[in-house]
Amino acid sequence: MNLIEVNGLCKNFDSFQLKDVSFSLEPGYIMGFIGRNGAGKSTTLKCMLNIMNNDGGSINLCGLSMPKDEIEIKNKVGYVFGGVDFYPESKIKQITDVTKTFYREWDDERYNKLCERFEIDGNKKFKQLSAGMKVKYSLAVAMSHNPLLLILDEPTSGLDPAARDDLVLMFQEFIEDGEHSILFSTHITSDLEKCADYITYIKQGQVLASTDRESFRTNYISVAGKKDQLTAEIQGKIIGLHTHQLGFEGLMKTEDKALATTGGFEIAEPTLEDIMIHVERRQEAE
């Protein structure tokens, strides 16, 4: 049973549409959900959890259908969205005492261990927490009712590198039993390099790719060379071409590697960040 099954998801706004968004995720894996700001990541996640109504398609989480089984789903899914401020004047322990009443399988022992790991002081008011500590608190709550699936929107935003690394380790611990999974959107692609098994890339409301991380990366090569090496044929093959005083750089599909080799270009394996930069650069050039 897949923990996520999104098929043909659509959402229409006056100036933006989600168009036939589809992807799935099995138990035991982490999927990174990437794309530039405004591409549709948060809209997709909110539709998945019925925070926002969709205009078409089907959503199944943990083997249940949204919105028909919404209450059951939300007892099996932990989720964190940016910009949630709870009650700023309330103490953390008071917010938790109210929040845990909504979950059948709330685990006080797990919550306390997470608070200790994150160094969260329950006597502090929510407004006294830094941006990073608010994220950590939200994660502690999301992970304390024994969810099968975590859905996270920018979970490492606002955290320093050491704190982000600790979260990545925690994510890996969460899925290591093969029964749990995580879907998280992020613009910090270096975090995905460390832990993501799958990548779903969304651009202008449409999924460009949803595959395992290595297949996604190896579908492209980074190329660089001198300007006089740029022929019309080569330019037509380069994704996100960037020219500068010393030459050019961009991406090519791996299937065109022979053409790049013949052209005498410098060839390298791109990072997820490289791919995202060049794919989005093509959008700006069009």
PDB file of C-alpha atoms in Angstrom:
ATOM      1  CA  MET A   1       0.000   0.000   0.000  1.00  0.00           C
ATOM      2  CA  ASN A   2       1.328   3.409  -0.969  1.00  0.00           C
ATOM      3  CA  LEU A   3       1.143   6.004   1.794  1.00  0.00           C
ATOM      4  CA  ILE A   4       0.578   8.707  -0.844  1.00  0.00           C
ATOM      5  CA  GLU A   5      -1.484   8.424  -4.012  1.00  0.00           C
ATOM      6  CA  VAL A   6      -2.201  11.730  -5.750  1.00  0.00           C
ATOM      7  CA  ASN A   7      -3.848  11.369  -9.151  1.00  0.00           C
ATOM      8  CA  GLY A   8      -4.860  14.169 -11.510  1.00  0.00           C
ATOM      9  CA  LEU A   9      -5.021  16.849  -8.819  1.00  0.00           C
ATOM     10  CA  CYS A  10      -6.296  20.188 -10.171  1.00  0.00           C
ATOM     11  CA  LYS A  11      -6.872  23.559  -8.539  1.00  0.00           C
ATOM     12  CA  ASN A  12      -7.924  26.698 -10.400  1.00  0.00           C
ATOM     13  CA  PHE A  13      -7.195  30.285  -9.432  1.00  0.00           C
ATOM     14  CA  ASP A  14      -7.595  33.407 -11.550  1.00  0.00           C
ATOM     15  CA  SER A  15      -3.880  33.591 -12.348  1.00  0.00           C
ATOM     16  CA  PHE A  16      -2.609  30.090 -11.528  1.00  0.00           C
ATOM     17  CA  GLN A  17      -3.642  26.463 -11.967  1.00  0.00           C
ATOM     18  CA  LEU A  18      -2.485  23.129 -10.650  1.00  0.00           C
ATOM     19  CA  LYS A  19      -2.732  20.896 -13.699  1.00  0.00           C
ATOM     20  CA  ASP A  20      -3.108  17.135 -13.387  1.00  0.00           C
ATOM     21  CA  VAL A  21      -0.604  16.747 -10.511  1.00  0.00           C
ATOM     22  CA  SER A  22       0.132  13.060  -9.902  1.00  0.00           C
ATOM     23  CA  PHE A  23       2.701  11.207  -7.780  1.00  0.00           C
ATOM     24  CA  SER A  24       2.911   8.395  -5.239  1.00  0.00           C
ATOM     25  CA  LEU A  25       5.126   7.271  -2.367  1.00  0.00           C
ATOM     26  CA  GLU A  26       5.609   3.862  -0.783  1.00  0.00           C
ATOM     27  CA  PRO A  27       6.307   3.225   2.927  1.00  0.00           C
ATOM     28  CA  GLY A  28       9.937   3.554   3.989  1.00  0.00           C
ATOM     29  CA  TYR A  29      11.002   6.477   1.803  1.00  0.00           C
ATOM     30  CA  ILE A  30      11.565  10.237   1.781  1.00  0.00           C
ATOM     31  CA  MET A  31      10.353  12.322  -1.142  1.00  0.00           C
ATOM     32  CA  GLY A  32      11.581  15.863  -1.761  1.00  0.00           C
ATOM     33  CA  PHE A  33       9.047  18.179  -3.379  1.00  0.00           C
ATOM     34  CA  ILE A  34      10.880  20.949  -5.231  1.00  0.00           C
ATOM     35  CA  GLY A  35      10.209  23.895  -7.497  1.00  0.00           C
ATOM     36  CA  ARG A  36      10.594  27.639  -7.360  1.00  0.00           C
ATOM     37  CA  ASN A  37       8.383  29.851  -5.174  1.00  0.00           C
ATOM     38  CA  GLY A  38       4.902  30.012  -6.681  1.00  0.00           C
ATOM     39  CA  ALA A  39       5.255  26.722  -8.567  1.00  0.00           C
ATOM     40  CA  GLY A  40       2.406  25.090  -6.628  1.00  0.00           C
ATOM     41  CA  LYS A  41       4.137  23.174  -3.825  1.00  0.00           C
ATOM     42  CA  SER A  42       2.180  24.603  -0.888  1.00  0.00           C
ATOM     43  CA  THR A  43      -1.083  24.560  -2.831  1.00  0.00           C
ATOM     44  CA  THR A  44      -0.582  20.855  -3.576  1.00  0.00           C
ATOM     45  CA  LEU A  45       0.167  20.021   0.061  1.00  0.00           C
ATOM     46  CA  LYS A  46      -2.834  22.012   1.319  1.00  0.00           C
ATOM     47  CA  CYS A  47      -5.134  20.285  -1.167  1.00  0.00           C
ATOM     48  CA  MET A  48      -3.763  16.916  -0.067  1.00  0.00           C
ATOM     49  CA  LEU A  49      -4.819  17.669   3.512  1.00  0.00           C
ATOM     50  CA  ASN A  50      -8.138  19.330   2.555  1.00  0.00           C
ATOM     51  CA  ILE A  51      -6.977  22.629   3.992  1.00  0.00           C
ATOM     52  CA  MET A  52      -7.792  23.893   0.522  1.00  0.00           C
ATOM     53  CA  ASN A  53     -10.511  22.405  -1.682  1.00  0.00           C
ATOM     54  CA  ASN A  54      -9.373  20.938  -4.993  1.00  0.00           C
ATOM     55  CA  ASP A  55     -11.164  21.196  -8.326  1.00  0.00           C
ATOM     56  CA  GLY A  56     -10.454  17.685  -9.564  1.00  0.00           C
ATOM     57  CA  GLY A  57      -8.475  14.522  -9.041  1.00  0.00           C
ATOM     58  CA  SER A  58      -8.198  12.034  -6.184  1.00  0.00           C
ATOM     59  CA  ILE A  59      -6.086  11.933  -3.011  1.00  0.00           C
ATOM     60  CA  ASN A  60      -5.418   8.826  -0.927  1.00  0.00           C
ATOM     61  CA  LEU A  61      -3.217   8.971   2.167  1.00  0.00           C
ATOM     62  CA  CYS A  62      -2.326   5.950   4.313  1.00  0.00           C
ATOM     63  CA  GLY A  63      -4.807   3.863   2.342  1.00  0.00           C
ATOM     64  CA  LEU A  64      -7.698   6.250   3.045  1.00  0.00           C
ATOM     65  CA  SER A  65      -9.554   8.679   0.811  1.00  0.00           C
ATOM     66  CA  MET A  66      -9.495  12.443   1.311  1.00  0.00           C
ATOM     67  CA  PRO A  67     -11.854  14.146   2.116  1.00  0.00           C
ATOM     68  CA  LYS A  68     -14.155  11.185   2.949  1.00  0.00           C
ATOM     69  CA  ASP A  69     -11.787   9.852   5.639  1.00  0.00           C
ATOM     70  CA  GLU A  70     -10.315  13.203   6.688  1.00  0.00           C
ATOM     71  CA  ILE A  71     -10.467  12.695  10.475  1.00  0.00           C
ATOM     72  CA  GLU A  72      -8.887   9.238  10.274  1.00  0.00           C
ATOM     73  CA  ILE A  73      -6.215  10.510   7.879  1.00  0.00           C
ATOM     74  CA  LYS A  74      -5.269  13.390  10.166  1.00  0.00           C
ATOM     75  CA  ASN A  75      -4.719  10.926  12.991  1.00  0.00           C
ATOM     76  CA  LYS A  76      -2.268   9.051  10.766  1.00  0.00           C
ATOM     77  CA  VAL A  77      -0.496  12.054   9.198  1.00  0.00           C
ATOM     78  CA  GLY A  78       1.734  14.627  10.892  1.00  0.00           C
ATOM     79  CA  TYR A  79       2.064  17.920   9.077  1.00  0.00           C
ATOM     80  CA  VAL A  80       3.889  21.221   9.445  1.00  0.00           C
ATOM     81  CA  PHE A  81       3.264  24.356   7.420  1.00  0.00           C
ATOM     82  CA  GLY A  82       5.205  27.597   7.629  1.00  0.00           C
ATOM     83  CA  GLY A  83       3.677  30.706   9.132  1.00  0.00           C
ATOM     84  CA  VAL A  84       1.663  28.939  11.858  1.00  0.00           C
ATOM     85  CA  ASP A  85       1.996  31.013  15.034  1.00  0.00           C
ATOM     86  CA  PHE A  86      -0.402  29.193  17.408  1.00  0.00           C
ATOM     87  CA  TYR A  87      -1.300  31.554  20.284  1.00  0.00           C
ATOM     88  CA  PRO A  88       1.673  33.887  20.797  1.00  0.00           C
ATOM     89  CA  GLU A  89       0.879  34.721  24.450  1.00  0.00           C
ATOM     90  CA  SER A  90       0.320  31.102  25.496  1.00  0.00           C
ATOM     91  CA  LYS A  91       2.998  28.917  27.016  1.00  0.00           C
ATOM     92  CA  ILE A  92       4.229  25.960  24.991  1.00  0.00           C
ATOM     93  CA  LYS A  93       2.950  23.438  27.529  1.00  0.00           C
ATOM     94  CA  GLN A  94      -0.525  25.010  27.415  1.00  0.00           C
ATOM     95  CA  ILE A  95      -0.622  24.817  23.599  1.00  0.00           C
ATOM     96  CA  THR A  96       0.456  21.186  23.750  1.00  0.00           C
ATOM     97  CA  ASP A  97      -2.162  20.268  26.365  1.00  0.00           C
ATOM     98  CA  VAL A  98      -4.883  21.543  24.039  1.00  0.00           C
ATOM     99  CA  THR A  99      -3.386  20.136  20.833  1.00  0.00           C
ATOM    100  CA  LYS A 100      -2.923  16.586  22.086  1.00  0.00           C
ATOM    101  CA  THR A 101      -6.646  16.207  22.821  1.00  0.00           C
ATOM    102  CA  PHE A 102      -7.273  16.026  19.056  1.00  0.00           C
ATOM    103  CA  TYR A 103      -5.179  12.860  18.588  1.00  0.00           C
ATOM    104  CA  ARG A 104      -6.147   9.347  19.654  1.00  0.00           C
ATOM    105  CA  GLU A 105      -2.560   8.064  19.796  1.00  0.00           C
ATOM    106  CA  TRP A 106      -0.771  10.998  21.393  1.00  0.00           C
ATOM    107  CA  ASP A 107       2.475   9.814  23.012  1.00  0.00           C
ATOM    108  CA  ASP A 108       3.620  11.985  25.930  1.00  0.00           C
ATOM    109  CA  GLU A 109       6.875  10.085  26.285  1.00  0.00           C
ATOM    110  CA  ARG A 110       7.788  10.664  22.650  1.00  0.00           C
ATOM    111  CA  TYR A 111       6.810  14.325  22.860  1.00  0.00           C
ATOM    112  CA  ASN A 112       8.977  14.857  25.935  1.00  0.00           C
ATOM    113  CA  LYS A 113      11.951  13.159  24.273  1.00  0.00           C
ATOM    114  CA  LEU A 114      11.574  15.355  21.193  1.00  0.00           C
ATOM    115  CA  CYS A 115      11.346  18.497  23.336  1.00  0.00           C
ATOM    116  CA  GLU A 116      14.516  17.436  25.122  1.00  0.00           C
ATOM    117  CA  ARG A 117      16.263  16.747  21.812  1.00  0.00           C
ATOM    118  CA  PHE A 118      15.146  20.095  20.393  1.00  0.00           C
ATOM    119  CA  GLU A 119      15.819  21.931  23.688  1.00  0.00           C
ATOM    120  CA  ILE A 120      12.256  23.254  23.842  1.00  0.00           C
ATOM    121  CA  ASP A 121      11.289  24.930  27.135  1.00  0.00           C
ATOM    122  CA  GLY A 122       7.600  24.273  27.801  1.00  0.00           C
ATOM    123  CA  ASN A 123       7.371  27.288  30.114  1.00  0.00           C
ATOM    124  CA  LYS A 124       8.240  29.752  27.367  1.00  0.00           C
ATOM    125  CA  LYS A 125       5.538  31.661  25.538  1.00  0.00           C
ATOM    126  CA  PHE A 126       5.255  30.799  21.857  1.00  0.00           C
ATOM    127  CA  LYS A 127       6.165  34.355  20.869  1.00  0.00           C
ATOM    128  CA  GLN A 128       9.485  33.980  22.713  1.00  0.00           C
ATOM    129  CA  LEU A 129      10.651  31.220  20.374  1.00  0.00           C
ATOM    130  CA  SER A 130      12.979  32.026  17.489  1.00  0.00           C
ATOM    131  CA  ALA A 131      11.832  31.167  13.964  1.00  0.00           C
ATOM    132  CA  GLY A 132      13.939  28.005  14.083  1.00  0.00           C
ATOM    133  CA  MET A 133      12.573  26.940  17.459  1.00  0.00           C
ATOM    134  CA  LYS A 134       8.999  27.440  16.220  1.00  0.00           C
ATOM    135  CA  VAL A 135       9.758  24.984  13.429  1.00  0.00           C
ATOM    136  CA  LYS A 136      11.221  22.511  15.926  1.00  0.00           C
ATOM    137  CA  TYR A 137       8.189  22.799  18.187  1.00  0.00           C
ATOM    138  CA  SER A 138       5.819  22.260  15.255  1.00  0.00           C
ATOM    139  CA  LEU A 139       7.789  19.144  14.304  1.00  0.00           C
ATOM    140  CA  ALA A 140       7.699  17.831  17.871  1.00  0.00           C
ATOM    141  CA  VAL A 141       3.903  18.125  17.845  1.00  0.00           C
ATOM    142  CA  ALA A 142       3.613  16.583  14.367  1.00  0.00           C
ATOM    143  CA  MET A 143       5.696  13.551  15.343  1.00  0.00           C
ATOM    144  CA  SER A 144       4.111  12.836  18.736  1.00  0.00           C
ATOM    145  CA  HIS A 145       0.859  11.115  17.745  1.00  0.00           C
ATOM    146  CA  ASN A 146       2.545   8.154  16.032  1.00  0.00           C
ATOM    147  CA  PRO A 147       1.891   9.233  12.426  1.00  0.00           C
ATOM    148  CA  LEU A 148       2.678   6.911   9.528  1.00  0.00           C
ATOM    149  CA  LEU A 149       3.342   9.842   7.212  1.00  0.00           C
ATOM    150  CA  LEU A 150       4.855  13.304   7.650  1.00  0.00           C
ATOM    151  CA  ILE A 151       3.920  16.090   5.219  1.00  0.00           C
ATOM    152  CA  LEU A 152       6.183  19.077   5.729  1.00  0.00           C
ATOM    153  CA  ASP A 153       6.332  22.451   3.986  1.00  0.00           C
ATOM    154  CA  GLU A 154       9.838  23.950   4.231  1.00  0.00           C
ATOM    155  CA  PRO A 155      10.671  22.092   7.481  1.00  0.00           C
ATOM    156  CA  THR A 156      14.327  23.173   7.579  1.00  0.00           C
ATOM    157  CA  SER A 157      13.699  26.848   6.774  1.00  0.00           C
ATOM    158  CA  GLY A 158      15.091  29.182   9.415  1.00  0.00           C
ATOM    159  CA  LEU A 159      17.384  26.559  10.927  1.00  0.00           C
ATOM    160  CA  ASP A 160      21.159  26.788  11.083  1.00  0.00           C
ATOM    161  CA  PRO A 161      23.207  24.089   9.300  1.00  0.00           C
ATOM    162  CA  ALA A 162      23.783  22.042  12.471  1.00  0.00           C
ATOM    163  CA  ALA A 163      20.069  22.034  13.339  1.00  0.00           C
ATOM    164  CA  ARG A 164      19.161  21.123   9.751  1.00  0.00           C
ATOM    165  CA  ASP A 165      21.577  18.211   9.856  1.00  0.00           C
ATOM    166  CA  ASP A 166      19.966  16.997  13.091  1.00  0.00           C
ATOM    167  CA  LEU A 167      16.545  17.084  11.444  1.00  0.00           C
ATOM    168  CA  VAL A 168      17.793  15.169   8.422  1.00  0.00           C
ATOM    169  CA  LEU A 169      19.112  12.462  10.763  1.00  0.00           C
ATOM    170  CA  MET A 170      15.750  12.393  12.536  1.00  0.00           C
ATOM    171  CA  PHE A 171      13.926  12.025   9.219  1.00  0.00           C
ATOM    172  CA  GLN A 172      16.109   9.041   8.373  1.00  0.00           C
ATOM    173  CA  GLU A 173      15.385   7.497  11.785  1.00  0.00           C
ATOM    174  CA  PHE A 174      11.654   8.011  11.244  1.00  0.00           C
ATOM    175  CA  ILE A 175      11.540   5.934   8.050  1.00  0.00           C
ATOM    176  CA  GLU A 176      14.137   3.273   8.849  1.00  0.00           C
ATOM    177  CA  ASP A 177      11.562   0.696   9.983  1.00  0.00           C
ATOM    178  CA  GLY A 178      10.176   0.628   6.440  1.00  0.00           C
ATOM    179  CA  GLU A 179       6.654   1.535   7.572  1.00  0.00           C
ATOM    180  CA  HIS A 180       6.814   5.336   7.630  1.00  0.00           C
ATOM    181  CA  SER A 181       7.403   7.953   4.929  1.00  0.00           C
ATOM    182  CA  ILE A 182       8.006  11.680   4.569  1.00  0.00           C
ATOM    183  CA  LEU A 183       7.029  14.176   1.882  1.00  0.00           C
ATOM    184  CA  PHE A 184       8.603  17.570   2.267  1.00  0.00           C
ATOM    185  CA  SER A 185       8.916  20.640   0.154  1.00  0.00           C
ATOM    186  CA  THR A 186      12.087  22.675   0.396  1.00  0.00           C
ATOM    187  CA  HIS A 187      14.250  25.117  -1.493  1.00  0.00           C
ATOM    188  CA  ILE A 188      17.342  23.895   0.409  1.00  0.00           C
ATOM    189  CA  THR A 189      18.291  21.185  -2.050  1.00  0.00           C
ATOM    190  CA  SER A 190      21.453  20.265  -0.143  1.00  0.00           C
ATOM    191  CA  ASP A 191      19.189  18.703   2.517  1.00  0.00           C
ATOM    192  CA  LEU A 192      17.619  16.512  -0.160  1.00  0.00           C
ATOM    193  CA  GLU A 193      21.052  15.411  -1.369  1.00  0.00           C
ATOM    194  CA  LYS A 194      21.526  13.893   2.092  1.00  0.00           C
ATOM    195  CA  CYS A 195      18.242  12.103   2.603  1.00  0.00           C
ATOM    196  CA  ALA A 196      15.726  12.103  -0.265  1.00  0.00           C
ATOM    197  CA  ASP A 197      15.029   8.809  -2.009  1.00  0.00           C
ATOM    198  CA  TYR A 198      12.654  10.387  -4.526  1.00  0.00           C
ATOM    199  CA  ILE A 199      12.226  13.805  -6.120  1.00  0.00           C
ATOM    200  CA  THR A 200       9.019  15.343  -7.423  1.00  0.00           C
ATOM    201  CA  TYR A 201       9.651  18.520  -9.411  1.00  0.00           C
ATOM    202  CA  ILE A 202       6.789  20.936 -10.033  1.00  0.00           C
ATOM    203  CA  LYS A 203       6.918  23.927 -12.366  1.00  0.00           C
ATOM    204  CA  GLN A 204       4.081  26.344 -13.103  1.00  0.00           C
ATOM    205  CA  GLY A 205       1.558  23.972 -11.541  1.00  0.00           C
ATOM    206  CA  GLN A 206       2.652  20.885 -13.473  1.00  0.00           C
ATOM    207  CA  VAL A 207       4.830  17.953 -12.412  1.00  0.00           C
ATOM    208  CA  LEU A 208       7.905  17.809 -14.663  1.00  0.00           C
ATOM    209  CA  ALA A 209       9.322  14.682 -13.046  1.00  0.00           C
ATOM    210  CA  SER A 210       8.607  12.305 -10.177  1.00  0.00           C
ATOM    211  CA  THR A 211      11.253   9.631  -9.855  1.00  0.00           C
ATOM    212  CA  ASP A 212      14.050   8.350  -7.652  1.00  0.00           C
ATOM    213  CA  ARG A 213      16.734  10.926  -6.870  1.00  0.00           C
ATOM    214  CA  GLU A 214      19.558   9.281  -8.791  1.00  0.00           C
ATOM    215  CA  SER A 215      17.475   8.816 -11.931  1.00  0.00           C
ATOM    216  CA  PHE A 216      16.424  12.448 -11.698  1.00  0.00           C
ATOM    217  CA  ARG A 217      20.016  13.630 -11.398  1.00  0.00           C
ATOM    218  CA  THR A 218      21.507  11.301 -13.978  1.00  0.00           C
ATOM    219  CA  ASN A 219      18.954  12.452 -16.524  1.00  0.00           C
ATOM    220  CA  TYR A 220      21.076  15.599 -16.905  1.00  0.00           C
ATOM    221  CA  ILE A 221      24.718  16.599 -17.330  1.00  0.00           C
ATOM    222  CA  SER A 222      26.307  19.967 -16.625  1.00  0.00           C
ATOM    223  CA  VAL A 223      28.228  21.391 -19.575  1.00  0.00           C
ATOM    224  CA  ALA A 224      30.558  24.361 -19.949  1.00  0.00           C
ATOM    225  CA  GLY A 225      32.722  25.683 -22.747  1.00  0.00           C
ATOM    226  CA  LYS A 226      33.833  28.658 -24.782  1.00  0.00           C
ATOM    227  CA  LYS A 227      31.422  30.858 -26.690  1.00  0.00           C
ATOM    228  CA  ASP A 228      32.900  29.903 -30.057  1.00  0.00           C
ATOM    229  CA  GLN A 229      31.880  26.277 -29.371  1.00  0.00           C
ATOM    230  CA  LEU A 230      28.206  27.247 -29.324  1.00  0.00           C
ATOM    231  CA  THR A 231      26.528  26.208 -32.551  1.00  0.00           C
ATOM    232  CA  ALA A 232      22.818  26.589 -33.272  1.00  0.00           C
ATOM    233  CA  GLU A 233      22.392  22.850 -32.743  1.00  0.00           C
ATOM    234  CA  ILE A 234      24.144  22.968 -29.360  1.00  0.00           C
ATOM    235  CA  GLN A 235      22.143  25.975 -28.202  1.00  0.00           C
ATOM    236  CA  GLY A 236      18.951  24.105 -29.037  1.00  0.00           C
ATOM    237  CA  LYS A 237      20.013  21.273 -26.724  1.00  0.00           C
ATOM    238  CA  ILE A 238      21.162  23.339 -23.736  1.00  0.00           C
ATOM    239  CA  ILE A 239      18.725  23.901 -20.879  1.00  0.00           C
ATOM    240  CA  GLY A 240      19.135  27.180 -19.025  1.00  0.00           C
ATOM    241  CA  LEU A 241      22.014  28.480 -21.135  1.00  0.00           C
ATOM    242  CA  HIS A 242      24.079  31.116 -19.340  1.00  0.00           C
ATOM    243  CA  THR A 243      26.745  33.002 -21.267  1.00  0.00           C
ATOM    244  CA  HIS A 244      29.442  35.104 -19.653  1.00  0.00           C
ATOM    245  CA  GLN A 245      32.752  36.732 -20.521  1.00  0.00           C
ATOM    246  CA  LEU A 246      34.701  33.477 -20.354  1.00  0.00           C
ATOM    247  CA  GLY A 247      32.193  31.244 -22.124  1.00  0.00           C
ATOM    248  CA  PHE A 248      28.926  29.476 -21.280  1.00  0.00           C
ATOM    249  CA  GLU A 249      27.364  26.913 -18.975  1.00  0.00           C
ATOM    250  CA  GLY A 250      24.103  25.021 -18.790  1.00  0.00           C
ATOM    251  CA  LEU A 251      22.465  21.607 -18.675  1.00  0.00           C
ATOM    252  CA  MET A 252      21.962  18.981 -21.331  1.00  0.00           C
ATOM    253  CA  LYS A 253      19.968  15.770 -21.257  1.00  0.00           C
ATOM    254  CA  THR A 254      22.245  12.772 -20.697  1.00  0.00           C
ATOM    255  CA  GLU A 255      20.991  11.329 -23.978  1.00  0.00           C
ATOM    256  CA  ASP A 256      22.845  14.191 -25.702  1.00  0.00           C
ATOM    257  CA  LYS A 257      26.155  13.444 -23.959  1.00  0.00           C
ATOM    258  CA  ALA A 258      27.814  12.247 -27.178  1.00  0.00           C
ATOM    259  CA  LEU A 259      27.111  15.643 -28.750  1.00  0.00           C
ATOM    260  CA  ALA A 260      28.683  17.406 -25.766  1.00  0.00           C
ATOM    261  CA  THR A 261      31.717  15.122 -25.867  1.00  0.00           C
ATOM    262  CA  THR A 262      32.219  15.730 -29.578  1.00  0.00           C
ATOM    263  CA  GLY A 263      31.953  19.463 -28.959  1.00  0.00           C
ATOM    264  CA  GLY A 264      34.812  19.308 -26.462  1.00  0.00           C
ATOM    265  CA  PHE A 265      32.792  20.663 -23.546  1.00  0.00           C
ATOM    266  CA  GLU A 266      33.603  20.275 -19.881  1.00  0.00           C
ATOM    267  CA  ILE A 267      31.114  17.747 -18.517  1.00  0.00           C
ATOM    268  CA  ALA A 268      30.130  17.180 -14.882  1.00  0.00           C
ATOM    269  CA  GLU A 269      27.381  15.555 -12.834  1.00  0.00           C
ATOM    270  CA  PRO A 270      24.947  18.257 -11.698  1.00  0.00           C
ATOM    271  CA  THR A 271      23.596  18.719  -8.179  1.00  0.00           C
ATOM    272  CA  LEU A 272      19.881  19.094  -7.540  1.00  0.00           C
ATOM    273  CA  GLU A 273      20.514  22.818  -7.132  1.00  0.00           C
ATOM    274  CA  ASP A 274      22.250  22.987 -10.524  1.00  0.00           C
ATOM    275  CA  ILE A 275      19.278  21.298 -12.171  1.00  0.00           C
ATOM    276  CA  MET A 276      16.771  23.578 -10.501  1.00  0.00           C
ATOM    277  CA  ILE A 277      18.689  26.744 -11.392  1.00  0.00           C
ATOM    278  CA  HIS A 278      19.042  25.872 -15.059  1.00  0.00           C
ATOM    279  CA  VAL A 279      15.531  24.504 -15.539  1.00  0.00           C
ATOM    280  CA  GLU A 280      14.069  27.662 -14.029  1.00  0.00           C
ATOM    281  CA  ARG A 281      16.464  29.857 -16.030  1.00  0.00           C
ATOM    282  CA  ARG A 282      14.961  28.427 -19.199  1.00  0.00           C
ATOM    283  CA  GLN A 283      11.581  29.657 -17.997  1.00  0.00           C
ATOM    284  CA  GLU A 284      12.948  33.202 -17.595  1.00  0.00           C
ATOM    285  CA  ALA A 285      14.499  33.164 -21.065  1.00  0.00           C
ATOM    286  CA  GLU A 286      11.301  32.077 -22.812  1.00  0.00           C
TER     287      GLU A 286
END
